Amino acid sequence: MATLPTDPEVARYREDGAVCLRGAFDAGWIERLREAVDADMATPGPMVRVNTPDGAPGLFFVDFQLWQRHAAARAFVYESPAREIAARLMGSREVVYYHDHLLVKEPGTRERTPWHHDQPYYPIDGAQIVSLWLPLDPVDRATCVEYVKGSHRWGRWFQPKFFKKGGVDLEVQDPRFEPLPDLDAERDRHEFLAWDMEPGDVIAFHALTLHGASGNLSSARRRRAWATRWCGDDARYAARVGQVSPPLEGHGLKPGDRLECEMFPRVL
Ligand SMILES: O=C(O)CCC(=O)C(=O)O
């Protein structure tokens, strides 16, 4: 029986834009997903990216769409409690699986995940988009992703940037986009959320919640995190001018369509 978010957890998600759900996935899921992640790193998919410069310590490894290549990741999408957790947080009757994003930082990795929020990278309009950030190793607060509390309710969309190329803008345009403020310089003006986490805990966050992460400050502990993205009833495909990320193409959707097709399957 799935442990679904409680009413106070749902309220936290909606109010703060991020909530840590303790013990949401059992050890069996974590073990299967670790194996899938290690298999993926050995034989990555076509969208793999390495964000660590040659010769620098550690490794910031990024890949996408493990659910299409690894049975455990596919089972997580269709059989784990994830889709019901997503439905409850979003307050949605139906759930469409959008994509997944693997972010591994090996011990000693210096590269930060820059501050950003996710929806400007996506060709999707709508308020019901939730990510589940699932670490497969213990992470402490300092290495965890950090979230700007309540930023999903600012009504602002910030220009997406490449993670790797030192903050170069992605070539995607939208009249809503504005430059991202220097959040580190204005830390005293915001509240930040981050958690010490054990495998099985998951952070659920809204697609407009600003977030970023340090490198892996541990010299011995891996930081394998697998993020899955889920959309609800109000999500609609919205073509953008330029490059979206991840570059998922060939789905056949037209602007205004419900986000449901073979590439983005309905799972609830
Ligand atoms: O794992 C990280 O470092 C960042 C995760 C992230 O940006 C995301 O899941 O959208």
mmCIF file of C-alpha atoms and ligand atoms in Angstrom:
data_model
loop_
_atom_site.group_PDB
_atom_site.id
_atom_site.type_symbol
_atom_site.label_atom_id
_atom_site.label_comp_id
_atom_site.label_asym_id
_atom_site.label_seq_id
_atom_site.Cartn_x
_atom_site.Cartn_y
_atom_site.Cartn_z
ATOM 1 C CA MET A 1 0.000 0.000 0.000
ATOM 2 C CA ALA A 2 1.481 3.354 -1.042
ATOM 3 C CA THR A 3 2.164 5.979 1.600
ATOM 4 C CA LEU A 4 0.548 9.023 0.034
ATOM 5 C CA PRO A 5 1.327 12.596 1.072
ATOM 6 C CA THR A 6 -0.657 13.746 4.092
ATOM 7 C CA ASP A 7 -2.859 16.855 3.987
ATOM 8 C CA PRO A 8 -0.131 18.970 5.694
ATOM 9 C CA GLU A 9 2.432 17.727 3.128
ATOM 10 C CA VAL A 10 0.126 18.625 0.244
ATOM 11 C CA ALA A 11 -0.361 22.061 1.795
ATOM 12 C CA ARG A 12 3.432 22.506 2.151
ATOM 13 C CA TYR A 13 3.935 21.582 -1.510
ATOM 14 C CA ARG A 14 1.363 24.104 -2.663
ATOM 15 C CA GLU A 15 2.497 26.868 -0.315
ATOM 16 C CA ASP A 16 6.304 26.412 -0.384
ATOM 17 C CA GLY A 17 6.747 24.829 -3.832
ATOM 18 C CA ALA A 18 8.835 21.990 -2.389
ATOM 19 C CA VAL A 19 8.298 19.336 0.260
ATOM 20 C CA CYS A 20 10.407 16.416 1.454
ATOM 21 C CA LEU A 21 8.359 13.213 1.733
ATOM 22 C CA ARG A 22 10.025 10.785 4.116
ATOM 23 C CA GLY A 23 10.165 7.063 3.329
ATOM 24 C CA ALA A 24 8.056 7.385 0.182
ATOM 25 C CA PHE A 25 9.828 4.522 -1.640
ATOM 26 C CA ASP A 26 10.956 1.246 -0.135
ATOM 27 C CA ALA A 27 14.440 -0.247 -0.296
ATOM 28 C CA GLY A 28 13.472 -2.527 -3.187
ATOM 29 C CA TRP A 29 12.795 0.444 -5.496
ATOM 30 C CA ILE A 30 16.021 2.155 -4.458
ATOM 31 C CA GLU A 31 18.116 -0.964 -5.104
ATOM 32 C CA ARG A 32 16.538 -1.574 -8.521
ATOM 33 C CA LEU A 33 16.995 2.056 -9.526
ATOM 34 C CA ARG A 34 20.642 2.103 -8.394
ATOM 35 C CA GLU A 35 21.279 -0.841 -10.700
ATOM 36 C CA ALA A 36 19.512 0.940 -13.560
ATOM 37 C CA VAL A 37 21.532 4.110 -12.969
ATOM 38 C CA ASP A 38 24.839 2.280 -12.907
ATOM 39 C CA ALA A 39 23.877 0.385 -16.070
ATOM 40 C CA ASP A 40 22.950 3.687 -17.717
ATOM 41 C CA MET A 41 26.263 5.269 -16.781
ATOM 42 C CA ALA A 42 28.058 2.295 -18.336
ATOM 43 C CA THR A 43 25.968 2.593 -21.521
ATOM 44 C CA PRO A 44 24.393 6.059 -21.622
ATOM 45 C CA GLY A 45 21.506 7.200 -23.778
ATOM 46 C CA PRO A 46 21.665 9.549 -26.794
ATOM 47 C CA MET A 47 21.146 12.746 -24.731
ATOM 48 C CA VAL A 48 23.950 12.120 -22.212
ATOM 49 C CA ARG A 49 25.881 15.196 -21.014
ATOM 50 C CA VAL A 50 29.028 15.466 -18.925
ATOM 51 C CA ASN A 51 29.156 18.800 -17.098
ATOM 52 C CA THR A 52 32.641 18.384 -15.613
ATOM 53 C CA PRO A 53 35.536 19.889 -17.572
ATOM 54 C CA ASP A 54 38.299 17.493 -18.690
ATOM 55 C CA GLY A 55 40.795 16.904 -15.888
ATOM 56 C CA ALA A 56 38.599 18.353 -13.109
ATOM 57 C CA PRO A 57 37.862 16.117 -10.087
ATOM 58 C CA GLY A 58 34.694 14.074 -9.800
ATOM 59 C CA LEU A 59 32.035 13.783 -12.472
ATOM 60 C CA PHE A 60 28.739 15.599 -13.020
ATOM 61 C CA PHE A 61 26.913 13.156 -15.270
ATOM 62 C CA VAL A 62 23.505 13.897 -16.755
ATOM 63 C CA ASP A 63 21.259 11.667 -18.819
ATOM 64 C CA PHE A 64 17.589 11.456 -19.713
ATOM 65 C CA GLN A 65 14.779 9.014 -20.427
ATOM 66 C CA LEU A 66 15.992 6.013 -18.443
ATOM 67 C CA TRP A 67 12.379 4.810 -18.414
ATOM 68 C CA GLN A 68 12.687 4.044 -22.132
ATOM 69 C CA ARG A 69 15.790 1.867 -21.712
ATOM 70 C CA HIS A 70 15.764 0.318 -18.220
ATOM 71 C CA ALA A 71 13.042 -2.013 -16.914
ATOM 72 C CA ALA A 72 13.340 -0.762 -13.319
ATOM 73 C CA ALA A 73 12.888 2.867 -14.361
ATOM 74 C CA ARG A 74 9.906 1.940 -16.525
ATOM 75 C CA ALA A 75 8.379 -0.029 -13.663
ATOM 76 C CA PHE A 76 8.854 2.966 -11.371
ATOM 77 C CA VAL A 77 6.785 5.077 -13.774
ATOM 78 C CA TYR A 78 3.930 2.571 -14.145
ATOM 79 C CA GLU A 79 3.934 0.612 -10.891
ATOM 80 C CA SER A 80 5.506 2.563 -8.034
ATOM 81 C CA PRO A 81 3.599 4.939 -5.737
ATOM 82 C CA ALA A 82 5.097 7.876 -7.701
ATOM 83 C CA ARG A 83 2.150 8.572 -9.989
ATOM 84 C CA GLU A 84 -0.333 8.614 -7.128
ATOM 85 C CA ILE A 85 1.946 10.867 -5.095
ATOM 86 C CA ALA A 86 2.110 13.224 -8.075
ATOM 87 C CA ALA A 87 -1.679 13.181 -8.561
ATOM 88 C CA ARG A 88 -2.337 13.982 -4.940
ATOM 89 C CA LEU A 89 0.153 16.846 -4.756
ATOM 90 C CA MET A 90 -1.079 18.410 -7.997
ATOM 91 C CA GLY A 91 -4.739 17.829 -7.154
ATOM 92 C CA SER A 92 -5.105 16.149 -10.528
ATOM 93 C CA ARG A 93 -7.418 13.364 -11.668
ATOM 94 C CA GLU A 94 -5.080 12.185 -14.434
ATOM 95 C CA VAL A 95 -1.287 12.012 -14.597
ATOM 96 C CA VAL A 96 0.915 12.095 -17.697
ATOM 97 C CA TYR A 97 4.561 11.133 -17.425
ATOM 98 C CA TYR A 98 6.698 13.806 -19.046
ATOM 99 C CA HIS A 99 10.333 12.709 -18.736
ATOM 100 C CA ASP A 100 13.157 11.772 -16.411
ATOM 101 C CA HIS A 101 16.503 13.316 -15.711
ATOM 102 C CA LEU A 102 19.456 11.576 -14.102
ATOM 103 C CA LEU A 103 21.922 13.811 -12.235
ATOM 104 C CA VAL A 104 24.923 12.036 -10.749
ATOM 105 C CA LYS A 105 27.659 13.904 -8.888
ATOM 106 C CA GLU A 106 30.528 11.622 -7.997
ATOM 107 C CA PRO A 107 32.589 12.373 -4.848
ATOM 108 C CA GLY A 108 34.612 15.569 -5.164
ATOM 109 C CA THR A 109 32.598 17.031 -8.068
ATOM 110 C CA ARG A 110 32.945 20.810 -7.923
ATOM 111 C CA GLU A 111 30.313 21.845 -10.456
ATOM 112 C CA ARG A 112 27.221 23.444 -9.036
ATOM 113 C CA THR A 113 23.788 23.002 -10.501
ATOM 114 C CA PRO A 114 23.079 26.660 -11.279
ATOM 115 C CA TRP A 115 19.963 28.399 -9.959
ATOM 116 C CA HIS A 116 17.051 27.912 -12.326
ATOM 117 C CA HIS A 117 13.464 26.764 -12.474
ATOM 118 C CA ASP A 118 12.335 24.059 -14.843
ATOM 119 C CA GLN A 119 9.204 25.147 -16.661
ATOM 120 C CA PRO A 120 10.903 27.711 -18.951
ATOM 121 C CA TYR A 121 12.935 24.767 -20.343
ATOM 122 C CA TYR A 122 9.730 22.903 -21.200
ATOM 123 C CA PRO A 123 7.253 23.369 -24.055
ATOM 124 C CA ILE A 124 4.403 23.132 -21.563
ATOM 125 C CA ASP A 125 1.878 25.581 -20.141
ATOM 126 C CA GLY A 126 -0.146 24.790 -17.052
ATOM 127 C CA ALA A 127 0.285 24.846 -13.305
ATOM 128 C CA GLN A 128 0.154 21.102 -12.650
ATOM 129 C CA ILE A 129 3.737 19.953 -13.192
ATOM 130 C CA VAL A 130 5.599 18.289 -10.352
ATOM 131 C CA SER A 131 9.083 16.787 -10.152
ATOM 132 C CA LEU A 132 10.103 14.027 -7.787
ATOM 133 C CA TRP A 133 13.828 14.362 -6.961
ATOM 134 C CA LEU A 134 14.862 10.966 -5.647
ATOM 135 C CA PRO A 135 18.387 10.566 -4.261
ATOM 136 C CA LEU A 136 19.643 6.982 -4.347
ATOM 137 C CA ASP A 137 22.418 7.709 -1.809
ATOM 138 C CA PRO A 138 22.214 9.518 1.518
ATOM 139 C CA VAL A 139 22.634 13.281 1.013
ATOM 140 C CA ASP A 140 23.212 15.921 3.612
ATOM 141 C CA ARG A 141 21.617 19.332 3.545
ATOM 142 C CA ALA A 142 24.718 20.969 2.094
ATOM 143 C CA THR A 143 24.804 18.613 -0.898
ATOM 144 C CA CYS A 144 21.036 18.425 -1.347
ATOM 145 C CA VAL A 145 19.226 20.545 -3.923
ATOM 146 C CA GLU A 146 18.189 23.839 -2.336
ATOM 147 C CA TYR A 147 14.835 25.517 -3.120
ATOM 148 C CA VAL A 148 13.701 29.135 -2.862
ATOM 149 C CA LYS A 149 10.608 28.834 -0.731
ATOM 150 C CA GLY A 150 7.429 30.071 -2.420
ATOM 151 C CA SER A 151 9.182 31.152 -5.659
ATOM 152 C CA HIS A 152 6.687 29.166 -7.779
ATOM 153 C CA ARG A 153 4.108 31.772 -6.747
ATOM 154 C CA TRP A 154 6.115 34.822 -7.835
ATOM 155 C CA GLY A 155 4.429 34.770 -11.273
ATOM 156 C CA ARG A 156 7.825 35.184 -12.933
ATOM 157 C CA TRP A 157 9.570 33.103 -15.590
ATOM 158 C CA PHE A 158 13.363 33.282 -15.826
ATOM 159 C CA GLN A 159 15.520 32.744 -18.912
ATOM 160 C CA PRO A 160 16.792 29.145 -18.995
ATOM 161 C CA LYS A 161 20.548 28.618 -19.159
ATOM 162 C CA PHE A 162 22.825 25.703 -19.977
ATOM 163 C CA PHE A 163 24.075 23.931 -16.844
ATOM 164 C CA LYS A 164 27.469 23.355 -18.410
ATOM 165 C CA LYS A 165 28.480 26.387 -20.399
ATOM 166 C CA GLY A 166 28.978 28.794 -17.535
ATOM 167 C CA GLY A 167 25.507 30.291 -17.596
ATOM 168 C CA VAL A 168 25.061 30.797 -21.352
ATOM 169 C CA ASP A 169 21.386 31.303 -22.256
ATOM 170 C CA LEU A 170 19.565 28.492 -24.014
ATOM 171 C CA GLU A 171 18.292 29.663 -27.382
ATOM 172 C CA VAL A 172 14.674 29.564 -26.407
ATOM 173 C CA GLN A 173 12.523 32.666 -26.340
ATOM 174 C CA ASP A 174 9.340 33.662 -24.647
ATOM 175 C CA PRO A 175 8.069 37.159 -23.858
ATOM 176 C CA ARG A 176 7.701 36.093 -20.227
ATOM 177 C CA PHE A 177 11.393 35.373 -19.733
ATOM 178 C CA GLU A 178 13.476 37.794 -17.673
ATOM 179 C CA PRO A 179 17.061 37.577 -16.400
ATOM 180 C CA LEU A 180 17.493 35.583 -13.228
ATOM 181 C CA PRO A 181 18.500 37.719 -10.237
ATOM 182 C CA ASP A 182 21.729 36.850 -8.383
ATOM 183 C CA LEU A 183 20.091 34.724 -5.701
ATOM 184 C CA ASP A 184 23.356 34.205 -3.814
ATOM 185 C CA ALA A 185 23.763 37.962 -3.505
ATOM 186 C CA GLU A 186 20.257 38.328 -2.116
ATOM 187 C CA ARG A 187 20.160 35.337 0.225
ATOM 188 C CA ASP A 188 18.981 37.499 3.080
ATOM 189 C CA ARG A 189 15.816 38.341 1.110
ATOM 190 C CA HIS A 190 14.616 34.764 0.660
ATOM 191 C CA GLU A 191 13.991 31.601 2.628
ATOM 192 C CA PHE A 192 15.748 28.471 1.363
ATOM 193 C CA LEU A 193 14.668 24.857 1.811
ATOM 194 C CA ALA A 194 16.998 21.826 1.835
ATOM 195 C CA TRP A 195 17.041 18.584 3.772
ATOM 196 C CA ASP A 196 19.255 15.801 5.086
ATOM 197 C CA MET A 197 17.896 12.801 3.200
ATOM 198 C CA GLU A 198 18.055 9.017 3.332
ATOM 199 C CA PRO A 199 17.382 6.751 0.341
ATOM 200 C CA GLY A 200 13.596 6.377 0.053
ATOM 201 C CA ASP A 201 12.960 10.044 0.899
ATOM 202 C CA VAL A 202 11.943 12.203 -2.057
ATOM 203 C CA ILE A 203 11.578 15.929 -2.680
ATOM 204 C CA ALA A 204 8.485 16.925 -4.630
ATOM 205 C CA PHE A 205 8.779 20.364 -6.199
ATOM 206 C CA HIS A 206 6.776 22.561 -8.537
ATOM 207 C CA ALA A 207 8.150 23.279 -12.041
ATOM 208 C CA LEU A 208 8.366 27.020 -11.255
ATOM 209 C CA THR A 209 10.207 26.656 -7.937
ATOM 210 C CA LEU A 210 13.721 28.075 -8.195
ATOM 211 C CA HIS A 211 16.416 25.645 -7.182
ATOM 212 C CA GLY A 212 20.134 24.937 -7.428
ATOM 213 C CA ALA A 213 22.687 22.618 -5.832
ATOM 214 C CA SER A 214 26.289 22.592 -4.710
ATOM 215 C CA GLY A 215 28.832 20.157 -6.094
ATOM 216 C CA ASN A 216 29.248 16.900 -4.215
ATOM 217 C CA LEU A 217 31.097 18.081 -1.131
ATOM 218 C CA SER A 218 31.677 14.530 0.094
ATOM 219 C CA SER A 219 35.024 12.933 -0.699
ATOM 220 C CA ALA A 220 33.630 9.400 -0.487
ATOM 221 C CA ARG A 221 29.889 9.377 -0.993
ATOM 222 C CA ARG A 222 28.244 9.292 -4.415
ATOM 223 C CA ARG A 223 25.231 11.511 -5.120
ATOM 224 C CA ARG A 224 23.067 9.668 -7.580
ATOM 225 C CA ALA A 225 19.744 11.459 -8.028
ATOM 226 C CA TRP A 226 16.971 10.550 -10.421
ATOM 227 C CA ALA A 227 14.323 13.198 -11.090
ATOM 228 C CA THR A 228 11.009 12.269 -12.704
ATOM 229 C CA ARG A 229 8.545 14.848 -14.114
ATOM 230 C CA TRP A 230 4.766 14.434 -13.979
ATOM 231 C CA CYS A 231 1.970 16.553 -15.446
ATOM 232 C CA GLY A 232 -1.671 16.942 -14.459
ATOM 233 C CA ASP A 233 -5.033 17.788 -16.001
ATOM 234 C CA ASP A 234 -4.203 21.374 -16.978
ATOM 235 C CA ALA A 235 -0.894 20.732 -18.786
ATOM 236 C CA ARG A 236 -0.960 21.670 -22.467
ATOM 237 C CA TYR A 237 1.699 21.396 -25.159
ATOM 238 C CA ALA A 238 2.993 24.891 -26.015
ATOM 239 C CA ALA A 239 5.462 25.192 -28.875
ATOM 240 C CA ARG A 240 8.388 27.507 -28.050
ATOM 241 C CA VAL A 241 10.627 29.501 -30.366
ATOM 242 C CA GLY A 242 14.057 27.861 -30.152
ATOM 243 C CA GLN A 243 15.548 25.067 -28.160
ATOM 244 C CA VAL A 244 13.751 23.319 -25.303
ATOM 245 C CA SER A 245 15.375 20.914 -22.886
ATOM 246 C CA PRO A 246 15.414 17.992 -22.948
ATOM 247 C CA PRO A 247 15.026 18.051 -26.747
ATOM 248 C CA LEU A 248 12.215 15.490 -26.981
ATOM 249 C CA GLU A 249 10.939 15.530 -30.523
ATOM 250 C CA GLY A 250 8.713 13.479 -32.791
ATOM 251 C CA HIS A 251 5.764 13.378 -30.390
ATOM 252 C CA GLY A 252 3.343 14.861 -32.937
ATOM 253 C CA LEU A 253 1.644 17.240 -30.476
ATOM 254 C CA LYS A 254 0.228 20.597 -31.604
ATOM 255 C CA PRO A 255 -0.003 23.739 -29.450
ATOM 256 C CA GLY A 256 -2.942 23.466 -27.095
ATOM 257 C CA ASP A 257 -3.018 19.650 -27.148
ATOM 258 C CA ARG A 258 -3.259 17.729 -23.936
ATOM 259 C CA LEU A 259 0.142 16.353 -23.182
ATOM 260 C CA GLU A 260 -0.673 12.730 -23.868
ATOM 261 C CA CYS A 261 0.984 10.542 -26.485
ATOM 262 C CA GLU A 262 3.320 7.565 -26.741
ATOM 263 C CA MET A 263 6.309 9.663 -25.648
ATOM 264 C CA PHE A 264 4.373 11.240 -22.767
ATOM 265 C CA PRO A 265 2.148 8.387 -21.617
ATOM 266 C CA ARG A 266 -0.850 8.713 -19.379
ATOM 267 C CA VAL A 267 -0.044 6.661 -16.273
ATOM 268 C CA LEU A 268 -3.097 7.427 -14.141
HETATM 269 O O1 LIG B 1 20.281 17.237 -8.901
HETATM 270 C C1 LIG B 1 20.615 18.405 -9.109
HETATM 271 O O2 LIG B 1 21.749 18.839 -8.889
HETATM 272 C C2 LIG B 1 19.613 19.392 -9.642
HETATM 273 C C3 LIG B 1 18.260 18.804 -9.917
HETATM 274 C C4 LIG B 1 17.432 19.661 -10.792
HETATM 275 O O3 LIG B 1 17.803 20.753 -11.189
HETATM 276 C C5 LIG B 1 16.120 19.176 -11.197
HETATM 277 O O4 LIG B 1 15.741 18.051 -10.878
HETATM 278 O O5 LIG B 1 15.395 19.949 -11.880
#
